[in-house]
CSV table of C-alpha atoms in Angstrom, one decimal:
chain,number,residue,atom,x,y,z
A,1,UNK,CA,113.2,186.6,-68.8
A,2,UNK,CA,116.2,187.8,-66.8
A,3,UNK,CA,119.7,187.1,-67.9
A,4,UNK,CA,120.5,185.4,-64.6
A,5,UNK,CA,117.7,182.9,-65.1
A,6,UNK,CA,118.7,182.3,-68.7
A,7,UNK,CA,122.4,181.8,-67.8
A,8,UNK,CA,121.4,179.3,-65.1
A,9,UNK,CA,119.3,177.4,-67.6
A,10,UNK,CA,122.2,177.3,-70.1
A,11,UNK,CA,124.6,176.2,-67.5
A,12,UNK,CA,122.2,173.3,-66.5
A,13,UNK,CA,121.9,172.2,-70.1
A,14,UNK,CA,125.7,172.3,-70.5
A,15,UNK,CA,126.2,170.2,-67.4
A,16,UNK,CA,123.5,167.7,-68.3
A,17,UNK,CA,123.9,167.4,-72.1
A,18,UNK,CA,127.2,168.8,-73.4
A,19,UNK,CA,128.9,165.4,-73.8
A,20,UNK,CA,125.8,163.8,-75.3
A,21,UNK,CA,125.4,166.6,-77.8
A,22,UNK,CA,129.0,166.4,-78.9
A,23,UNK,CA,128.9,162.7,-79.2
A,24,UNK,CA,125.7,162.8,-81.2
A,25,UNK,CA,127.0,165.4,-83.7
A,26,UNK,CA,130.5,163.8,-83.9
A,27,UNK,CA,129.1,160.3,-84.4
A,28,UNK,CA,127.3,161.5,-87.6
A,29,UNK,CA,129.8,163.9,-89.0
A,30,UNK,CA,133.1,162.1,-88.0
A,31,UNK,CA,134.4,165.5,-87.0
A,32,UNK,CA,134.9,166.0,-83.2
A,33,UNK,CA,136.4,169.5,-83.5
A,34,UNK,CA,133.7,170.6,-85.9
A,35,UNK,CA,131.1,169.4,-83.5
A,36,UNK,CA,132.7,171.3,-80.7
A,37,UNK,CA,132.8,174.5,-82.7
A,38,UNK,CA,129.2,174.2,-83.8
A,39,UNK,CA,128.0,173.5,-80.3
A,40,UNK,CA,130.0,176.4,-79.0
A,41,UNK,CA,128.3,178.6,-81.5
A,42,UNK,CA,124.9,177.2,-80.5
A,43,UNK,CA,125.5,178.1,-76.8
A,44,UNK,CA,126.6,181.6,-77.9
A,45,UNK,CA,123.3,181.9,-79.8
A,46,UNK,CA,121.4,180.8,-76.8
A,47,UNK,CA,123.0,183.4,-74.6
A,48,UNK,CA,121.9,186.1,-77.1
A,49,UNK,CA,118.4,184.8,-77.9
A,50,UNK,CA,117.0,183.1,-74.9
A,51,UNK,CA,116.8,186.2,-72.6
A,52,UNK,CA,114.4,187.7,-75.1
A,53,UNK,CA,112.7,184.6,-76.5
A,54,UNK,CA,112.6,182.5,-73.3
A,55,UNK,CA,114.2,179.1,-72.7
A,56,UNK,CA,112.9,176.6,-75.3
A,57,UNK,CA,110.7,173.7,-74.1
A,58,UNK,CA,113.3,171.3,-75.4
A,59,UNK,CA,116.6,173.2,-75.0
A,60,UNK,CA,118.8,170.3,-76.1
A,61,UNK,CA,116.8,170.0,-79.3
A,62,UNK,CA,117.1,173.8,-79.9
A,63,UNK,CA,120.9,173.6,-79.4
A,64,UNK,CA,121.1,170.5,-81.7
A,65,UNK,CA,119.2,172.3,-84.4
A,66,UNK,CA,121.4,175.4,-84.3
A,67,UNK,CA,124.6,173.3,-84.1
A,68,UNK,CA,123.7,171.2,-87.1
A,69,UNK,CA,123.0,174.4,-89.1
A,70,UNK,CA,126.4,175.7,-88.2
A,71,UNK,CA,128.1,172.4,-89.2
A,72,UNK,CA,126.3,172.5,-92.6
A,73,UNK,CA,127.3,176.1,-93.2
A,74,UNK,CA,130.9,175.4,-92.3
A,75,UNK,CA,131.0,172.4,-94.5
A,76,UNK,CA,129.6,174.3,-97.5
A,77,UNK,CA,132.1,177.1,-97.0
A,78,UNK,CA,135.0,174.6,-97.0
A,79,UNK,CA,133.6,173.0,-100.1
A,80,UNK,CA,134.2,169.5,-98.8
A,81,UNK,CA,133.4,166.2,-100.4
A,82,UNK,CA,129.8,165.2,-101.1
A,83,UNK,CA,130.1,162.4,-98.6
A,84,UNK,CA,130.5,164.9,-95.8
A,85,UNK,CA,127.5,166.9,-97.1
A,86,UNK,CA,125.4,163.8,-96.9
A,87,UNK,CA,126.5,163.2,-93.3
A,88,UNK,CA,125.4,166.6,-92.3
A,89,UNK,CA,122.1,166.4,-94.1
A,90,UNK,CA,121.5,163.3,-92.1
A,91,UNK,CA,122.1,165.3,-88.9
A,92,UNK,CA,119.6,167.9,-90.1
A,93,UNK,CA,116.9,165.3,-90.6
A,94,UNK,CA,117.6,163.5,-87.3
A,95,UNK,CA,117.7,166.7,-85.4
A,96,UNK,CA,114.3,167.6,-86.8
A,97,UNK,CA,113.0,164.2,-85.7
A,98,UNK,CA,114.4,164.6,-82.2
A,99,UNK,CA,112.8,168.0,-81.9
A,100,UNK,CA,109.4,166.7,-83.0
A,101,UNK,CA,109.1,163.2,-81.7
A,102,UNK,CA,111.6,162.6,-78.9
A,103,UNK,CA,112.1,164.1,-75.4
A,104,UNK,CA,115.8,163.0,-75.5
A,105,UNK,CA,118.2,162.3,-78.3
A,106,UNK,CA,120.2,159.1,-78.4
A,107,UNK,CA,123.2,158.8,-76.1
A,108,UNK,CA,126.3,158.2,-78.2
A,109,UNK,CA,128.9,159.0,-75.6
A,110,UNK,CA,130.2,155.4,-75.3
A,111,UNK,CA,130.8,155.3,-79.0
A,112,UNK,CA,132.9,158.4,-78.8
A,113,UNK,CA,134.8,157.0,-75.8
A,114,UNK,CA,135.8,154.0,-77.9
A,115,UNK,CA,136.7,156.2,-80.8
A,116,UNK,CA,139.1,158.1,-78.5
A,117,UNK,CA,140.7,154.8,-77.5
A,118,UNK,CA,141.3,153.8,-81.2
A,119,UNK,CA,144.9,152.5,-81.8
A,120,UNK,CA,145.5,155.3,-84.3
A,121,UNK,CA,145.2,157.9,-81.5
A,122,UNK,CA,148.3,158.7,-79.6
A,123,UNK,CA,148.1,156.8,-76.3
A,124,UNK,CA,149.1,160.0,-74.4
A,125,UNK,CA,146.1,161.8,-75.9
A,126,UNK,CA,143.4,159.1,-75.4
A,127,UNK,CA,142.4,159.9,-71.8
A,128,UNK,CA,142.7,163.7,-72.1
A,129,UNK,CA,140.6,163.5,-75.3
A,130,UNK,CA,137.9,161.5,-73.5
A,131,UNK,CA,137.9,164.0,-70.6
A,132,UNK,CA,137.4,166.9,-72.9
A,133,UNK,CA,134.9,165.6,-75.4
A,134,UNK,CA,132.7,163.5,-73.1
A,135,UNK,CA,133.0,165.3,-69.7
A,136,UNK,CA,133.7,168.8,-70.9
A,137,UNK,CA,136.9,169.4,-68.9
A,138,UNK,CA,138.9,172.3,-70.3
A,139,UNK,CA,142.4,171.8,-71.7
A,140,UNK,CA,144.0,173.9,-69.0
A,141,UNK,CA,142.7,171.6,-66.2
A,142,UNK,CA,143.6,168.5,-68.1
A,143,UNK,CA,147.1,169.9,-68.7
A,144,UNK,CA,147.5,170.4,-65.0
A,145,UNK,CA,146.4,166.9,-64.2
A,146,UNK,CA,148.8,165.4,-66.7
A,147,UNK,CA,151.7,167.7,-65.7
A,148,UNK,CA,152.1,169.4,-69.1
A,149,UNK,CA,151.7,172.9,-70.3
A,150,UNK,CA,148.2,174.1,-71.5
A,151,UNK,CA,149.7,174.8,-74.9
A,152,UNK,CA,151.2,171.3,-75.3
A,153,UNK,CA,147.9,169.7,-74.1
A,154,UNK,CA,145.9,171.8,-76.6
A,155,UNK,CA,148.1,170.8,-79.4
A,156,UNK,CA,147.8,167.1,-78.4
A,157,UNK,CA,144.0,167.3,-78.4
A,158,UNK,CA,143.9,169.1,-81.7
A,159,UNK,CA,146.1,166.4,-83.3
A,160,UNK,CA,143.9,163.7,-81.9
A,161,UNK,CA,140.7,165.3,-83.2
A,162,UNK,CA,142.2,165.8,-86.6
A,163,UNK,CA,143.3,162.2,-86.7
A,164,UNK,CA,139.7,161.0,-86.0
A,165,UNK,CA,138.4,163.2,-88.8
A,166,UNK,CA,141.1,162.6,-91.4
A,167,UNK,CA,141.4,158.9,-90.8
A,168,UNK,CA,137.6,158.5,-90.9
A,169,UNK,CA,137.6,156.4,-87.7
A,170,UNK,CA,134.1,154.9,-87.4
A,171,UNK,CA,131.9,155.7,-84.5
A,172,UNK,CA,131.0,152.2,-83.2
A,173,UNK,CA,131.7,150.0,-80.3
A,174,UNK,CA,134.0,147.2,-81.4
A,175,UNK,CA,133.7,143.5,-81.0
A,176,UNK,CA,136.2,141.3,-79.0
A,177,UNK,CA,139.2,141.1,-78.9
A,178,UNK,CA,139.6,144.7,-80.0
A,179,UNK,CA,137.0,145.7,-77.5
A,180,UNK,CA,139.1,144.3,-74.7
A,181,UNK,CA,142.2,146.2,-75.8
A,182,UNK,CA,140.4,149.5,-75.6
A,183,UNK,CA,138.2,149.1,-72.6
A,184,UNK,CA,141.1,149.8,-70.2
A,185,UNK,CA,141.5,153.3,-71.7
A,186,UNK,CA,137.7,153.9,-71.4
A,187,UNK,CA,137.7,152.8,-67.8
A,188,UNK,CA,140.7,155.1,-67.0
A,189,UNK,CA,139.1,158.1,-68.6
A,190,UNK,CA,135.9,157.7,-66.7
A,191,UNK,CA,137.8,157.3,-63.4
A,192,UNK,CA,140.0,160.3,-64.2
A,193,UNK,CA,136.8,162.3,-64.7
A,194,UNK,CA,135.4,161.1,-61.4
A,195,UNK,CA,138.6,162.0,-59.5
A,196,UNK,CA,138.6,165.5,-61.0
A,197,UNK,CA,135.2,166.1,-59.5
A,198,UNK,CA,136.2,164.3,-56.2
A,199,UNK,CA,139.2,166.5,-55.7
A,200,UNK,CA,136.9,169.6,-55.9
A,201,UNK,CA,134.8,168.4,-53.0
A,202,UNK,CA,134.4,171.7,-51.3
A,203,UNK,CA,132.7,173.2,-54.3
A,204,UNK,CA,129.5,171.3,-53.9
A,205,UNK,CA,127.4,173.5,-56.2
A,206,UNK,CA,130.0,173.8,-58.9
A,207,UNK,CA,130.4,172.0,-62.2
A,208,UNK,CA,133.3,170.1,-60.6
A,209,UNK,CA,130.8,168.3,-58.3
A,210,UNK,CA,128.6,167.6,-61.3
A,211,UNK,CA,131.5,166.0,-63.0
A,212,UNK,CA,131.7,163.2,-60.4
A,213,UNK,CA,128.1,162.4,-60.9
A,214,UNK,CA,128.5,162.4,-64.7
A,215,UNK,CA,131.4,160.0,-64.4
A,216,UNK,CA,129.3,157.7,-62.3
A,217,UNK,CA,126.5,157.9,-64.9
A,218,UNK,CA,128.9,156.9,-67.6
A,219,UNK,CA,130.1,154.1,-65.4
A,220,UNK,CA,126.5,152.8,-65.0
A,221,UNK,CA,126.0,153.1,-68.8
A,222,UNK,CA,129.2,151.1,-69.4
A,223,UNK,CA,128.0,148.3,-67.2
A,224,UNK,CA,124.8,148.1,-69.3
A,225,UNK,CA,126.8,148.1,-72.5
A,226,UNK,CA,129.3,145.6,-71.3
A,227,UNK,CA,127.4,143.4,-68.9
A,228,UNK,CA,130.2,140.7,-69.0
A,229,UNK,CA,133.1,143.1,-68.2
A,230,UNK,CA,134.0,142.7,-64.5
A,231,UNK,CA,136.2,145.7,-64.5
A,232,UNK,CA,133.3,147.9,-65.5
A,233,UNK,CA,131.5,146.7,-62.3
A,234,UNK,CA,134.7,147.2,-60.3
A,235,UNK,CA,135.1,150.8,-61.5
A,236,UNK,CA,131.5,151.6,-60.7
A,237,UNK,CA,131.8,150.0,-57.2
A,238,UNK,CA,135.0,152.0,-56.6
A,239,UNK,CA,133.3,155.3,-57.5
A,240,UNK,CA,130.2,154.6,-55.4
A,241,UNK,CA,132.3,153.7,-52.4
A,242,UNK,CA,134.2,157.0,-52.7
A,243,UNK,CA,131.0,159.0,-53.4
A,244,UNK,CA,129.3,157.4,-50.4
A,245,UNK,CA,131.8,159.0,-48.1
A,246,UNK,CA,131.7,162.5,-49.7
A,247,UNK,CA,129.9,164.2,-46.9
A,248,UNK,CA,132.3,162.9,-44.3
A,249,UNK,CA,135.5,164.2,-45.7
A,250,UNK,CA,135.1,167.7,-44.2
A,251,UNK,CA,133.5,168.9,-41.1
A,252,UNK,CA,130.8,171.6,-41.1
A,253,UNK,CA,133.5,174.2,-40.5
A,254,UNK,CA,135.5,172.9,-43.5
A,255,UNK,CA,138.1,170.9,-41.6
A,256,UNK,CA,139.7,168.0,-43.4
A,257,UNK,CA,138.9,164.5,-41.9
A,258,UNK,CA,141.1,161.5,-43.0
A,259,UNK,CA,139.3,158.3,-44.0
A,260,UNK,CA,140.1,156.3,-40.8
A,261,UNK,CA,138.7,159.1,-38.6
A,262,UNK,CA,135.5,159.9,-40.6
A,263,UNK,CA,132.1,159.7,-38.9
A,264,UNK,CA,130.6,156.6,-40.4
A,265,UNK,CA,127.1,157.9,-39.6
A,266,UNK,CA,127.7,160.5,-42.4
A,267,UNK,CA,128.4,157.8,-45.0
A,268,UNK,CA,125.7,156.9,-47.5
A,269,UNK,CA,124.8,153.3,-46.7
A,270,UNK,CA,122.7,153.0,-49.8
A,271,UNK,CA,125.6,153.9,-52.0
A,272,UNK,CA,127.9,151.6,-50.1
A,273,UNK,CA,125.3,148.8,-50.4
A,274,UNK,CA,125.1,149.4,-54.2
A,275,UNK,CA,128.9,149.4,-54.5
A,276,UNK,CA,129.0,146.0,-52.7
A,277,UNK,CA,126.4,144.7,-55.1
A,278,UNK,CA,128.5,145.6,-58.1
A,279,UNK,CA,131.5,144.0,-56.5
A,280,UNK,CA,129.6,140.8,-56.2
A,281,UNK,CA,128.5,141.0,-59.8
A,282,UNK,CA,132.2,141.4,-60.8
A,283,UNK,CA,133.3,138.4,-58.7
A,284,UNK,CA,131.0,136.1,-60.7
A,285,UNK,CA,133.3,136.3,-63.7
A,286,UNK,CA,136.4,135.3,-61.6
A,287,UNK,CA,138.6,137.6,-63.6
A,288,UNK,CA,140.4,140.0,-61.2
A,289,UNK,CA,141.5,143.5,-62.3
A,290,UNK,CA,142.8,146.8,-61.0
A,291,UNK,CA,139.4,148.4,-60.3
A,292,UNK,CA,138.0,145.4,-58.6
A,293,UNK,CA,141.0,145.3,-56.2
A,294,UNK,CA,140.8,149.1,-55.5
A,295,UNK,CA,137.0,148.7,-54.8
A,296,UNK,CA,137.7,145.8,-52.5
A,297,UNK,CA,140.1,147.9,-50.5
A,298,UNK,CA,137.5,150.6,-50.2
A,299,UNK,CA,135.0,147.9,-49.2
A,300,UNK,CA,137.2,147.0,-46.2
A,301,UNK,CA,137.3,150.6,-45.1
A,302,UNK,CA,133.5,150.7,-45.4
A,303,UNK,CA,133.3,147.7,-43.1
A,304,UNK,CA,134.5,149.9,-40.3
A,305,UNK,CA,130.9,151.2,-40.0
A,306,UNK,CA,129.9,147.7,-38.8
A,307,UNK,CA,133.1,146.2,-37.3
A,308,UNK,CA,134.4,149.4,-35.7
A,309,UNK,CA,137.9,148.7,-36.9
A,310,UNK,CA,139.9,148.4,-40.1
A,311,UNK,CA,141.4,145.1,-41.2
A,312,UNK,CA,144.8,146.4,-42.3
A,313,UNK,CA,146.2,142.9,-42.9
A,314,UNK,CA,143.5,142.2,-45.4
A,315,UNK,CA,144.1,145.6,-47.1
A,316,UNK,CA,147.8,144.8,-47.3
A,317,UNK,CA,147.1,141.5,-49.1
A,318,UNK,CA,144.8,143.3,-51.6
A,319,UNK,CA,147.6,145.9,-52.2
A,320,UNK,CA,150.0,143.0,-53.0
A,321,UNK,CA,147.7,141.9,-55.7
A,322,UNK,CA,147.2,145.4,-56.9
A,323,UNK,CA,150.9,146.2,-57.3
A,324,UNK,CA,151.3,143.1,-59.4
A,325,UNK,CA,148.5,144.1,-61.8
A,326,UNK,CA,148.9,147.9,-61.7
A,327,UNK,CA,152.2,148.9,-60.1
A,328,UNK,CA,151.4,152.6,-60.1
A,329,UNK,CA,152.8,155.1,-57.6
A,330,UNK,CA,149.5,155.2,-55.7
A,331,UNK,CA,149.3,151.5,-55.2
A,332,UNK,CA,152.9,151.3,-54.2
A,333,UNK,CA,152.4,154.0,-51.5
A,334,UNK,CA,149.2,152.4,-50.4
A,335,UNK,CA,150.8,149.1,-49.9
A,336,UNK,CA,153.6,150.6,-47.8
A,337,UNK,CA,151.1,152.3,-45.5
A,338,UNK,CA,149.0,149.1,-45.2
A,339,UNK,CA,152.0,147.0,-44.3
A,340,UNK,CA,152.9,149.6,-41.6
A,341,UNK,CA,149.4,149.8,-40.2
A,342,UNK,CA,149.2,146.0,-40.1
A,343,UNK,CA,151.9,146.1,-37.5
A,344,UNK,CA,155.1,146.2,-39.5
A,345,UNK,CA,156.3,149.8,-39.7
A,346,UNK,CA,159.9,148.9,-40.5
A,347,UNK,CA,158.8,146.7,-43.5
A,348,UNK,CA,156.3,149.4,-44.5
A,349,UNK,CA,159.0,152.1,-44.6
A,350,UNK,CA,161.3,149.7,-46.5
A,351,UNK,CA,158.6,149.3,-49.1
A,352,UNK,CA,158.2,153.0,-49.4
A,353,UNK,CA,161.9,153.5,-49.8
A,354,UNK,CA,161.9,151.1,-52.8
A,355,UNK,CA,159.8,153.5,-54.9
A,356,UNK,CA,162.1,155.3,-57.3
A,357,UNK,CA,162.8,158.8,-56.1
A,358,UNK,CA,162.1,160.4,-59.5
A,359,UNK,CA,158.5,159.2,-59.3
A,360,UNK,CA,157.7,160.7,-55.9
A,361,UNK,CA,159.4,164.2,-56.0
A,362,UNK,CA,156.1,166.0,-56.4
A,363,UNK,CA,153.6,163.3,-55.3
A,364,UNK,CA,151.9,164.6,-52.2
A,365,UNK,CA,150.5,161.3,-50.8
A,366,UNK,CA,154.0,159.8,-50.8
A,367,UNK,CA,155.3,162.6,-48.6
A,368,UNK,CA,152.3,162.4,-46.3
A,369,UNK,CA,152.8,158.6,-46.0
A,370,UNK,CA,156.5,159.1,-45.4
A,371,UNK,CA,155.9,161.5,-42.6
A,372,UNK,CA,153.4,159.1,-41.0
A,373,UNK,CA,155.7,156.1,-41.2
A,374,UNK,CA,158.7,158.0,-39.9
A,375,UNK,CA,156.6,159.1,-37.0
A,376,UNK,CA,155.7,155.5,-36.3
A,377,UNK,CA,159.5,154.8,-36.3
A,378,UNK,CA,160.0,157.7,-33.9
A,379,UNK,CA,162.2,159.5,-36.4
A,380,UNK,CA,160.6,162.9,-35.5
A,381,UNK,CA,162.8,165.4,-37.3
A,382,UNK,CA,162.6,163.4,-40.6
A,383,UNK,CA,158.9,163.0,-40.1
A,384,UNK,CA,158.4,166.8,-39.7
A,385,UNK,CA,160.4,167.5,-42.8
A,386,UNK,CA,158.3,165.0,-44.8
A,387,UNK,CA,155.0,166.5,-43.5
A,388,UNK,CA,156.1,170.0,-44.4
A,389,UNK,CA,156.9,168.7,-47.9
A,390,UNK,CA,153.5,167.1,-48.2
A,391,UNK,CA,151.7,170.3,-47.0
A,392,UNK,CA,153.6,172.3,-49.7
A,393,UNK,CA,152.4,170.0,-52.4
A,394,UNK,CA,148.6,170.4,-51.9
A,395,UNK,CA,146.3,173.1,-53.2
A,396,UNK,CA,143.6,172.2,-50.6
A,397,UNK,CA,143.9,174.6,-47.7
A,398,UNK,CA,142.0,172.3,-45.4
A,399,UNK,CA,144.3,169.4,-46.1
A,400,UNK,CA,147.3,171.7,-45.7
A,401,UNK,CA,146.1,172.9,-42.3
A,402,UNK,CA,145.4,169.3,-41.2
A,403,UNK,CA,148.9,168.2,-42.1
A,404,UNK,CA,150.5,171.1,-40.3
A,405,UNK,CA,148.4,170.7,-37.1
A,406,UNK,CA,148.5,166.9,-37.1
A,407,UNK,CA,152.2,166.8,-37.5
A,408,UNK,CA,152.8,169.5,-34.8
A,409,UNK,CA,150.6,167.7,-32.3
A,410,UNK,CA,151.9,164.2,-32.8
A,411,UNK,CA,155.6,164.8,-33.2
């Protein structure tokens, strides 16, 4: 078997099963870092052996078998307590059972998500830890998203994994009210994983694109695990609304298209309909939250496909609720734009001006919104300056080109 075929098979397994393998191993050993090291060794072994031996019939079971052997060997070398040895022997037996009797091994990812949200874990490390262990995002990309150095993020992640192991944090989904305290961190981690894949839209064949689908799959699983949690439905609705417009964000020649100008014929109506269904499911509980409000805003944008227009007044009202529940910089900027688009550009710009300057210095959407609102107010020079700042803050060449051309034509 050629190396290219083998590498493609290994990449597919990594995309499909990395998070489940890590969660399965860590749930039984209590050692996230040890599970990652063992699985890394298993993938290296696959790269060496599969070209000659062929891809196994059950590649996940093969990797699980090799990884559990690595964990047992590492444990013995370290001469750890008998309890740890028993954990790993349990993995050995269960791995054998999976290989013989089951096509798939149990999905323990949600247990690991809730472990990462444990109160003993540094709050600043919870979401990054979930992104790395469940979704397989590397520390450098996580560091960039959280505006810290790769070294600092790596240290943060190592400390969190050591805390899970040394404190013996149990791998189980908690009962209320502790469940309610942690669920927001789980929701945020899933959404962060989705947005990482969403921002890499142009790379449709890459692992980045797969990351968005994996986050949606986790969102679906979360609604099954927590059928009475409206925010789980809200998050899934939000992701599906965004995913349903994926193909319309860029033209065939890679030109960026803003939401209000997208060709609605390119939207996936089936995804939008599914998102609307989840919003209705959330509404039954009459317990509003951030993700339900964000999904509702996207729902109004989606209605343009039927109405032919955007109800900005309704969007502005939803943003008012959102900034009360979650006054993040994104919701504050969104509210200002909605107020302006609803016919009150002066009030919209005033709302934008109220955002503390230290929060917007490097926030690209703020500067794009500022340019747009200044243009509505006919303050052309200031608008051009804001648009230039916005263009300098994006890594997306298509978006940068759109900002430059759009500002030049309309100012």
